[in-house]
Amino acid sequence: MATLLRRIYQSYRYLNEEMADPRTQDFWLIGSPMLFASIIAFYLYFVYKLGPSIMATRKPFNLDKIMQLYNMLQIILCSFVFYKALTLTWLLDYNIYCQPVDFSYSPRALEIARMVWVYFMLKVFDFLETIFFVLRKKQQQVSFLHVYHHTGMTFGTWIAVKFLPGGHIVFLGTVNTFVHVVMYSYYLVTSLRMSRPWWKKYITQLQLTQFCVILVHFVMLMLSEDCGFPKWVAAAMIPQNFFMIMLFGDFYYKAYIKKPKSNKNGVSTEVANGKAKSQ
């Protein structure tokens, strides 16, 4: 038993210390996985158990102003990360087929590593969206797709900061921040009640396009010659993006293509049951 525990501890130290990028070990939430894992665990516990329990006998919170501020912050922060991704990588010497990580201590390499961490913190910031759903008693919006996507993205970006802060995966963050600028702009317009945006379904189309483009990008990595960026990342991300395309595709089909069933009077069963949702 003692030998087994020692091997587990040695394996943990090897992964957490020796395999990790030393440049990012002092970044918040990166040095040890314990605090980060605790945040993930509390997020899941709150949105599925604690939050609904607290709200069961309470009226929904009015979070309009908070959500407007949240949406504006998301737009600003995502725009900033998108701009930095372009100026640090895309507009310089990024190889779309296979881009290695620059593990040097040059100013540019260090700034890329910091921006990957900032992107990771944006994924943690995204958790507030689900918490707002719970506090507003919109539990039906806490779907498997929503929670899985937020949790998976946060976990994946933590691994990126820990081991591979830069290189080929910068493409994912660049595309994703652009999509989020569009998405949170829609949320902001909706929350301000300025108008009813006509482009809601196109956001889902944009998200589907995002996953398709990222899928192709990792397939190119898998098929390319060894450039120094590990191909196990592609082996993990290719099936992951297939899965996300399936989930988002199913959502899009049910929300915008599949016609609701009608009763004998020709009235939608969703409307008849009082379940109609505004689009």
Short mmCIF file of C-alpha atoms in Angstrom, two decimals:
data_model
loop_
_atom_site.label_atom_id
_atom_site.label_comp_id
_atom_site.label_asym_id
_atom_site.label_seq_id
_atom_site.Cartn_x
_atom_site.Cartn_y
_atom_site.Cartn_z
CA MET A 1 0.00 0.00 0.00
CA ALA A 2 2.81 2.38 0.89
CA THR A 3 4.50 1.62 -2.44
CA LEU A 4 1.29 2.35 -4.33
CA LEU A 5 0.79 5.66 -2.53
CA ARG A 6 4.40 6.63 -3.21
CA ARG A 7 3.98 5.89 -6.91
CA ILE A 8 0.79 7.92 -7.06
CA TYR A 9 2.54 10.83 -5.35
CA GLN A 10 5.53 10.56 -7.69
CA SER A 11 3.22 10.49 -10.71
CA TYR A 12 1.38 13.53 -9.40
CA ARG A 13 4.64 15.45 -8.92
CA TYR A 14 5.84 14.41 -12.37
CA LEU A 15 2.69 15.70 -14.06
CA ASN A 16 2.17 18.77 -11.88
CA GLU A 17 5.77 19.93 -11.69
CA GLU A 18 8.12 18.28 -14.17
CA MET A 19 5.79 18.15 -17.18
CA ALA A 20 4.32 21.60 -16.55
CA ASP A 21 5.55 24.81 -18.14
CA PRO A 22 7.58 26.57 -15.39
CA ARG A 23 6.68 29.99 -16.80
CA THR A 24 3.01 29.65 -15.83
CA GLN A 25 3.29 27.90 -12.47
CA ASP A 26 2.92 31.13 -10.49
CA PHE A 27 -0.25 32.13 -12.32
CA TRP A 28 -3.39 32.04 -10.18
CA LEU A 29 -5.15 28.63 -10.20
CA ILE A 30 -2.38 27.00 -12.22
CA GLY A 31 0.35 25.88 -9.79
CA SER A 32 -1.81 23.29 -8.03
CA PRO A 33 -4.97 21.69 -9.44
CA MET A 34 -6.67 21.60 -6.03
CA LEU A 35 -8.22 25.08 -5.96
CA PHE A 36 -9.23 24.86 -9.62
CA ALA A 37 -10.84 21.44 -9.06
CA SER A 38 -12.67 22.87 -6.02
CA ILE A 39 -14.10 25.69 -8.17
CA ILE A 40 -15.34 23.18 -10.76
CA ALA A 41 -16.86 21.00 -8.04
CA PHE A 42 -18.61 23.93 -6.36
CA TYR A 43 -19.91 25.19 -9.71
CA LEU A 44 -21.52 21.81 -10.45
CA TYR A 45 -22.85 21.47 -6.91
CA PHE A 46 -24.35 24.96 -6.96
CA VAL A 47 -26.07 24.80 -10.35
CA TYR A 48 -27.52 21.32 -9.80
CA LYS A 49 -28.12 21.11 -6.04
CA LEU A 50 -27.42 24.09 -3.79
CA GLY A 51 -28.75 26.85 -6.05
CA PRO A 52 -32.08 25.20 -6.93
CA SER A 53 -32.53 24.28 -3.25
CA ILE A 54 -31.96 27.90 -2.15
CA MET A 55 -34.29 29.27 -4.83
CA ALA A 56 -37.06 26.70 -4.30
CA THR A 57 -39.03 28.95 -1.92
CA ARG A 58 -37.80 32.30 -3.23
CA LYS A 59 -38.86 34.57 -6.05
CA PRO A 60 -36.49 34.94 -9.00
CA PHE A 61 -33.85 37.64 -8.56
CA ASN A 62 -34.01 40.63 -10.89
CA LEU A 63 -30.49 40.68 -12.31
CA ASP A 64 -31.09 42.87 -15.36
CA LYS A 65 -28.49 45.51 -14.46
CA ILE A 66 -25.94 42.96 -13.34
CA MET A 67 -26.39 40.95 -16.53
CA GLN A 68 -26.03 44.06 -18.68
CA LEU A 69 -22.75 44.86 -16.94
CA TYR A 70 -21.67 41.22 -17.29
CA ASN A 71 -22.44 41.22 -21.02
CA MET A 72 -20.54 44.47 -21.56
CA LEU A 73 -17.52 43.10 -19.69
CA GLN A 74 -17.60 39.94 -21.78
CA ILE A 75 -17.66 41.96 -25.00
CA ILE A 76 -14.73 44.13 -23.87
CA LEU A 77 -12.61 41.28 -22.52
CA CYS A 78 -13.25 38.94 -25.45
CA SER A 79 -12.48 41.75 -27.91
CA PHE A 80 -9.22 42.42 -26.09
CA VAL A 81 -8.12 38.76 -26.15
CA PHE A 82 -9.12 38.46 -29.81
CA TYR A 83 -7.06 41.55 -30.67
CA LYS A 84 -4.04 40.26 -28.74
CA ALA A 85 -4.30 36.85 -30.42
CA LEU A 86 -4.20 38.54 -33.82
CA THR A 87 -1.28 40.85 -33.03
CA LEU A 88 0.81 38.25 -31.18
CA THR A 89 0.32 35.29 -33.51
CA TRP A 90 -1.93 35.51 -36.56
CA LEU A 91 -0.50 38.69 -38.04
CA LEU A 92 3.10 37.54 -37.52
CA ASP A 93 4.25 33.98 -38.26
CA TYR A 94 1.45 31.62 -37.20
CA ASN A 95 1.47 28.32 -39.15
CA ILE A 96 -2.13 27.16 -39.46
CA TYR A 97 -1.08 23.56 -40.20
CA CYS A 98 1.13 23.00 -37.18
CA GLN A 99 2.39 25.66 -34.80
CA PRO A 100 4.75 24.70 -31.94
CA VAL A 101 4.73 26.38 -28.54
CA ASP A 102 7.50 28.90 -27.95
CA PHE A 103 8.72 27.91 -24.47
CA SER A 104 11.38 30.61 -24.38
CA TYR A 105 11.44 33.60 -22.04
CA SER A 106 11.31 36.16 -24.82
CA PRO A 107 8.87 39.05 -24.23
CA ARG A 108 6.54 37.84 -26.99
CA ALA A 109 6.51 34.21 -25.78
CA LEU A 110 5.81 35.32 -22.21
CA GLU A 111 2.98 37.60 -23.35
CA ILE A 112 1.39 34.75 -25.33
CA ALA A 113 1.53 32.55 -22.22
CA ARG A 114 -0.09 35.31 -20.16
CA MET A 115 -2.84 35.77 -22.74
CA VAL A 116 -3.61 32.04 -22.73
CA TRP A 117 -4.05 32.41 -18.95
CA VAL A 118 -6.31 35.45 -19.46
CA TYR A 119 -8.39 33.34 -21.86
CA PHE A 120 -8.61 30.63 -19.20
CA MET A 121 -9.85 33.19 -16.68
CA LEU A 122 -12.53 34.20 -19.18
CA LYS A 123 -13.75 30.60 -19.15
CA VAL A 124 -13.97 30.75 -15.35
CA PHE A 125 -15.83 34.05 -15.68
CA ASP A 126 -18.31 32.26 -17.99
CA PHE A 127 -19.53 30.25 -14.98
CA LEU A 128 -21.47 33.32 -13.83
CA GLU A 129 -23.83 32.87 -16.77
CA THR A 130 -25.09 29.57 -15.36
CA ILE A 131 -25.31 30.99 -11.84
CA PHE A 132 -27.49 33.79 -13.20
CA PHE A 133 -29.81 31.17 -14.72
CA VAL A 134 -30.22 29.54 -11.31
CA LEU A 135 -30.77 32.80 -9.42
CA ARG A 136 -33.38 33.87 -11.98
CA LYS A 137 -35.07 30.45 -11.67
CA LYS A 138 -34.35 29.59 -15.30
CA GLN A 139 -33.32 26.06 -14.41
CA GLN A 140 -34.50 24.72 -17.77
CA GLN A 141 -31.59 26.62 -19.32
CA VAL A 142 -29.10 24.71 -17.17
CA SER A 143 -28.99 21.98 -19.80
CA PHE A 144 -26.42 19.21 -20.19
CA LEU A 145 -25.10 20.99 -23.30
CA HIS A 146 -24.65 24.27 -21.42
CA VAL A 147 -22.93 22.83 -18.33
CA TYR A 148 -20.81 20.33 -20.27
CA HIS A 149 -19.59 23.03 -22.65
CA HIS A 150 -18.64 25.47 -19.87
CA THR A 151 -16.99 22.81 -17.72
CA GLY A 152 -15.14 21.20 -20.62
CA MET A 153 -13.82 24.49 -21.98
CA THR A 154 -12.57 25.57 -18.57
CA PHE A 155 -10.84 22.27 -17.92
CA GLY A 156 -9.28 22.24 -21.38
CA THR A 157 -7.92 25.78 -21.08
CA TRP A 158 -6.46 25.00 -17.65
CA ILE A 159 -4.50 22.15 -19.25
CA ALA A 160 -3.38 24.54 -22.00
CA VAL A 161 -2.03 27.10 -19.52
CA LYS A 162 -0.42 24.39 -17.44
CA PHE A 163 1.36 22.52 -20.21
CA LEU A 164 1.00 24.20 -23.63
CA PRO A 165 0.43 27.96 -23.32
CA GLY A 166 0.53 28.90 -26.97
CA GLY A 167 1.20 27.31 -30.33
CA HIS A 168 -1.45 25.43 -32.30
CA ILE A 169 -4.25 25.88 -29.75
CA VAL A 170 -4.17 29.67 -30.09
CA PHE A 171 -6.44 29.19 -33.12
CA LEU A 172 -9.22 27.84 -30.87
CA GLY A 173 -9.07 30.81 -28.52
CA THR A 174 -8.99 33.29 -31.40
CA VAL A 175 -12.10 31.87 -33.06
CA ASN A 176 -13.91 31.39 -29.75
CA THR A 177 -13.39 34.94 -28.52
CA PHE A 178 -14.72 36.31 -31.82
CA VAL A 179 -17.84 34.12 -31.50
CA HIS A 180 -18.31 35.29 -27.91
CA VAL A 181 -18.12 38.96 -28.93
CA VAL A 182 -21.04 38.33 -31.30
CA MET A 183 -22.92 36.18 -28.79
CA TYR A 184 -22.66 38.59 -25.85
CA SER A 185 -23.54 41.51 -28.12
CA TYR A 186 -26.80 39.70 -28.81
CA TYR A 187 -27.33 39.10 -25.08
CA LEU A 188 -26.66 42.78 -24.34
CA VAL A 189 -29.14 44.01 -26.96
CA THR A 190 -31.73 41.57 -25.61
CA SER A 191 -31.14 42.56 -21.98
CA LEU A 192 -31.48 46.27 -22.83
CA ARG A 193 -34.78 45.48 -24.55
CA MET A 194 -33.79 47.82 -27.37
CA SER A 195 -35.29 45.47 -29.95
CA ARG A 196 -35.85 41.80 -30.64
CA PRO A 197 -32.74 40.80 -32.63
CA TRP A 198 -33.50 38.84 -35.77
CA TRP A 199 -30.15 37.06 -35.76
CA LYS A 200 -30.61 34.69 -32.81
CA LYS A 201 -30.49 31.46 -34.82
CA TYR A 202 -27.43 32.67 -36.72
CA ILE A 203 -25.47 32.69 -33.47
CA THR A 204 -26.01 28.94 -33.17
CA GLN A 205 -25.00 28.59 -36.81
CA LEU A 206 -21.85 30.58 -36.01
CA GLN A 207 -21.13 28.29 -33.05
CA LEU A 208 -21.57 25.21 -35.24
CA THR A 209 -19.24 26.73 -37.82
CA GLN A 210 -16.74 27.39 -35.04
CA PHE A 211 -16.63 23.74 -34.01
CA CYS A 212 -16.34 22.60 -37.64
CA VAL A 213 -13.42 24.96 -38.32
CA ILE A 214 -11.65 23.96 -35.10
CA LEU A 215 -12.20 20.29 -36.01
CA VAL A 216 -10.52 20.81 -39.38
CA HIS A 217 -7.70 22.69 -37.68
CA PHE A 218 -6.91 19.75 -35.39
CA VAL A 219 -7.24 17.26 -38.25
CA MET A 220 -4.52 19.27 -40.04
CA LEU A 221 -2.33 18.92 -36.95
CA MET A 222 -2.89 15.17 -36.90
CA LEU A 223 -1.97 14.87 -40.59
CA SER A 224 1.00 17.25 -40.52
CA GLU A 225 4.61 16.35 -40.00
CA ASP A 226 5.96 16.60 -36.46
CA CYS A 227 6.47 20.29 -35.71
CA GLY A 228 6.95 20.00 -31.96
CA PHE A 229 3.32 20.38 -30.94
CA PRO A 230 2.02 17.10 -29.41
CA LYS A 231 -0.53 15.25 -31.54
CA TRP A 232 -2.28 13.79 -28.48
CA VAL A 233 -4.04 17.15 -28.25
CA ALA A 234 -5.56 16.56 -31.69
CA ALA A 235 -6.50 13.01 -30.69
CA ALA A 236 -8.46 14.48 -27.75
CA MET A 237 -9.95 17.50 -29.53
CA ILE A 238 -11.16 15.80 -32.72
CA PRO A 239 -13.75 13.55 -30.99
CA GLN A 240 -14.57 16.39 -28.58
CA ASN A 241 -15.49 18.70 -31.45
CA PHE A 242 -17.48 15.96 -33.16
CA PHE A 243 -19.43 15.61 -29.92
CA MET A 244 -20.04 19.36 -29.68
CA ILE A 245 -21.23 19.48 -33.29
CA MET A 246 -23.71 16.71 -32.47
CA LEU A 247 -24.97 18.50 -29.33
CA PHE A 248 -25.28 21.94 -30.92
CA GLY A 249 -26.69 20.42 -34.10
CA ASP A 250 -29.38 18.63 -32.08
CA PHE A 251 -30.20 21.89 -30.27
CA TYR A 252 -30.42 23.79 -33.56
CA TYR A 253 -32.67 21.15 -35.11
CA LYS A 254 -35.07 21.15 -32.17
CA ALA A 255 -35.10 24.93 -31.80
CA TYR A 256 -35.29 26.07 -35.44
CA ILE A 257 -36.08 23.19 -37.79
CA LYS A 258 -38.38 20.70 -36.07
CA LYS A 259 -41.94 21.97 -36.14
CA PRO A 260 -43.92 21.72 -32.87
CA LYS A 261 -46.75 19.19 -32.83
CA SER A 262 -50.29 20.53 -33.05
CA ASN A 263 -53.40 19.28 -31.28
CA LYS A 264 -56.74 18.59 -32.95
CA ASN A 265 -57.58 22.29 -32.99
CA GLY A 266 -54.40 23.09 -34.87
CA VAL A 267 -52.80 24.78 -31.86
CA SER A 268 -49.19 24.05 -30.96
CA THR A 269 -49.04 21.69 -28.01
CA GLU A 270 -46.31 23.84 -26.46
CA VAL A 271 -48.58 26.87 -26.56
CA ALA A 272 -51.57 24.88 -25.34
CA ASN A 273 -49.60 23.65 -22.36
CA GLY A 274 -48.36 27.14 -21.52
CA LYS A 275 -44.79 26.26 -22.48
CA ALA A 276 -44.25 28.61 -25.37
CA LYS A 277 -40.91 30.40 -25.23
CA SER A 278 -40.01 33.76 -26.68
CA GLN A 279 -37.42 33.60 -29.43
#
